[in-house]
Short mmCIF file of C-alpha atoms in Angstrom, two decimals:
data_model
loop_
_atom_site.label_atom_id
_atom_site.label_comp_id
_atom_site.label_asym_id
_atom_site.label_seq_id
_atom_site.Cartn_x
_atom_site.Cartn_y
_atom_site.Cartn_z
CA MET A 1 9.62 -29.20 15.41
CA LYS A 2 12.64 -31.26 16.15
CA ASN A 3 13.33 -32.93 19.68
CA LYS A 4 10.72 -30.37 21.49
CA THR A 5 7.29 -30.50 22.50
CA HIS A 6 4.70 -27.53 22.07
CA GLU A 7 4.57 -27.11 25.66
CA GLU A 8 8.62 -26.94 26.06
CA TYR A 9 8.83 -23.91 23.44
CA MET A 10 5.91 -22.52 25.21
CA LYS A 11 7.52 -22.38 28.46
CA GLN A 12 10.31 -20.29 26.80
CA ALA A 13 7.82 -18.11 25.54
CA ILE A 14 6.38 -17.79 29.12
CA VAL A 15 10.03 -16.81 30.47
CA GLU A 16 9.98 -14.16 28.00
CA ALA A 17 6.00 -12.69 29.22
CA LYS A 18 7.27 -12.81 32.62
CA LYS A 19 10.19 -10.34 31.51
CA ALA A 20 7.45 -8.09 30.15
CA GLY A 21 5.63 -8.05 33.47
CA GLN A 22 8.75 -7.24 35.05
CA ASN A 23 9.15 -4.49 33.10
CA GLY A 24 5.89 -3.13 33.80
CA GLU A 25 4.37 -4.05 30.23
CA VAL A 26 1.64 -6.41 29.63
CA PRO A 27 3.11 -9.96 29.96
CA ILE A 28 3.18 -11.46 26.68
CA GLY A 29 5.99 -13.09 24.96
CA ALA A 30 6.67 -14.98 21.89
CA ILE A 31 9.31 -16.95 20.10
CA LEU A 32 9.98 -17.96 16.52
CA VAL A 33 11.00 -21.35 15.94
CA ALA A 34 12.53 -22.86 12.32
CA GLU A 35 11.46 -26.16 11.45
CA ASN A 36 15.03 -27.48 12.46
CA GLY A 37 14.18 -26.36 15.45
CA GLU A 38 16.06 -23.77 16.30
CA VAL A 39 14.70 -20.92 18.00
CA LEU A 40 15.29 -17.81 15.67
CA SER A 41 13.65 -15.24 17.98
CA SER A 42 12.51 -14.30 21.38
CA GLU A 43 10.74 -11.30 22.70
CA TYR A 44 8.49 -9.85 24.93
CA ASN A 45 5.51 -6.66 24.60
CA ARG A 46 7.58 -3.57 24.81
CA THR A 47 4.78 -0.73 24.03
CA ILE A 48 5.39 1.42 26.69
CA SER A 49 9.45 1.11 26.78
CA LEU A 50 9.89 1.69 23.27
CA CYS A 51 6.87 4.41 22.97
CA ASP A 52 5.72 2.29 20.05
CA PRO A 53 2.30 0.85 19.27
CA SER A 54 3.24 -1.95 17.35
CA ALA A 55 5.93 -3.38 19.65
CA HIS A 56 4.11 -6.52 20.54
CA ALA A 57 6.12 -9.19 21.39
CA GLU A 58 4.84 -11.23 17.94
CA ILE A 59 5.93 -8.37 15.92
CA LEU A 60 9.40 -7.72 17.81
CA ALA A 61 9.90 -11.61 17.22
CA LEU A 62 9.03 -11.53 13.56
CA ARG A 63 11.24 -8.40 12.64
CA GLU A 64 14.11 -10.15 14.53
CA ALA A 65 13.61 -13.31 12.98
CA GLY A 66 13.47 -11.57 9.27
CA ASN A 67 16.36 -9.57 10.31
CA LYS A 68 18.51 -12.61 11.18
CA ILE A 69 17.21 -14.85 8.13
CA LYS A 70 17.70 -11.87 6.02
CA ASN A 71 14.17 -12.35 4.58
CA TYR A 72 10.68 -11.11 5.55
CA ARG A 73 8.68 -14.26 4.72
CA LEU A 74 9.24 -16.45 7.45
CA LEU A 75 8.59 -19.56 5.93
CA ASN A 76 8.13 -22.98 7.83
CA THR A 77 8.30 -21.32 11.09
CA ILE A 78 5.82 -21.58 14.22
CA LEU A 79 5.26 -18.82 15.94
CA TYR A 80 4.54 -19.69 20.18
CA VAL A 81 3.13 -16.86 22.07
CA THR A 82 1.43 -16.56 25.28
CA VAL A 83 -1.78 -14.72 24.63
CA GLU A 84 -3.57 -14.90 21.22
CA PRO A 85 -2.65 -12.60 18.61
CA CYS A 86 -4.50 -9.66 17.68
CA ILE A 87 -5.69 -8.15 14.58
CA MET A 88 -2.52 -6.45 14.01
CA CYS A 89 0.08 -9.33 14.89
CA MET A 90 -2.13 -11.64 13.05
CA GLY A 91 -1.94 -9.42 9.67
CA ALA A 92 1.80 -9.40 10.09
CA VAL A 93 1.96 -13.39 10.75
CA ILE A 94 -0.12 -14.19 7.46
CA TYR A 95 1.94 -11.52 5.16
CA ALA A 96 4.94 -13.02 6.58
CA ARG A 97 3.91 -16.69 5.84
CA ILE A 98 4.07 -18.49 8.96
CA GLU A 99 3.11 -21.99 9.32
CA SER A 100 1.42 -22.31 12.14
CA VAL A 101 0.55 -20.04 15.70
CA VAL A 102 0.62 -21.81 18.42
CA PHE A 103 -0.64 -19.83 22.03
CA GLY A 104 -1.58 -20.20 25.66
CA THR A 105 -4.69 -18.46 26.25
CA TYR A 106 -7.43 -16.31 24.09
CA ASP A 107 -8.09 -13.03 24.16
CA PRO A 108 -11.87 -12.54 23.69
CA LYS A 109 -11.39 -8.79 23.51
CA GLY A 110 -8.92 -8.45 20.93
CA GLY A 111 -8.03 -11.86 19.49
CA ALA A 112 -7.72 -12.78 16.01
CA ALA A 113 -6.73 -16.06 15.65
CA GLY A 114 -10.33 -17.59 16.77
CA SER A 115 -11.90 -15.76 19.57
CA LEU A 116 -13.26 -12.08 18.51
CA TYR A 117 -12.18 -12.63 14.46
CA ASN A 118 -10.35 -15.70 12.95
CA PHE A 119 -7.73 -14.59 10.66
CA ALA A 120 -6.68 -17.86 9.93
CA GLU A 121 -9.53 -18.81 8.31
CA ASP A 122 -10.36 -16.35 6.36
CA LYS A 123 -10.16 -17.80 2.81
CA ARG A 124 -10.34 -14.02 1.14
CA LEU A 125 -6.37 -13.41 2.46
CA ASN A 126 -3.49 -15.42 0.41
CA HIS A 127 -2.23 -17.24 3.29
CA ARG A 128 -3.40 -19.83 5.66
CA THR A 129 -1.95 -19.82 9.22
CA GLY A 130 -2.59 -23.03 11.18
CA ILE A 131 -3.67 -22.56 14.45
CA ILE A 132 -2.92 -24.52 17.44
CA SER A 133 -4.39 -23.11 21.10
CA GLY A 134 -4.60 -24.12 24.50
CA ILE A 135 -0.80 -24.86 25.48
CA CYS A 136 0.17 -24.27 28.80
CA GLU A 137 -3.18 -22.45 29.14
CA GLU A 138 -3.35 -22.01 32.63
CA GLU A 139 -0.17 -20.79 33.10
CA CYS A 140 -0.65 -17.83 30.20
CA ARG A 141 -3.91 -17.03 31.43
CA SER A 142 -2.45 -16.49 35.15
CA LEU A 143 0.04 -14.34 34.13
CA ILE A 144 -2.33 -11.89 32.20
CA ARG A 145 -4.98 -11.87 35.28
CA GLU A 146 -2.19 -11.84 37.91
CA PHE A 147 -1.00 -8.71 36.03
CA PHE A 148 -4.23 -6.54 35.53
CA LYS A 149 -5.61 -7.66 38.75
CA ALA A 150 -2.42 -5.84 40.25
CA ARG A 151 -2.89 -3.02 38.11
CA ARG A 152 -6.17 -2.71 39.07
CA VAL A 153 -5.25 -2.67 42.93
CA ASN A 154 -2.43 -0.55 42.22
CA SER A 155 -4.46 2.36 40.60
CA GLU A 156 -7.55 2.01 43.71
CA SER A 157 -4.74 2.84 45.99
#
């Protein structure tokens, strides 16, 4: 990507994740970046507010970018997401032909980019997506941990 580092783009995804948390959503943010460095979309989880189980940050970012460029194939793009994508999101990434996924922290209970599953490496699928993990890992992990910690405390009250 032109002129910016993975960390700089991830910081933008973290801003989106914080918006999700402030709205009572699981704090996950995603941005999709074109080959020239342009941010095509930036989104955060909105499953609760939209009453839509598919309204993950990644899915919303892919939808927004597809509408922007008027194509369902998002070739030569990089998806930055604060937490490892789930099965649904990795499926969408593969079908959209995303070049790479860059994420902050692993999701050992539902991740599909290396922890629980590894769709990016499955040779049976028609597209392989590059994976880069651990970008701004501690900040991304901390957002998720603090969110769920606060929910546990509130549910015990």
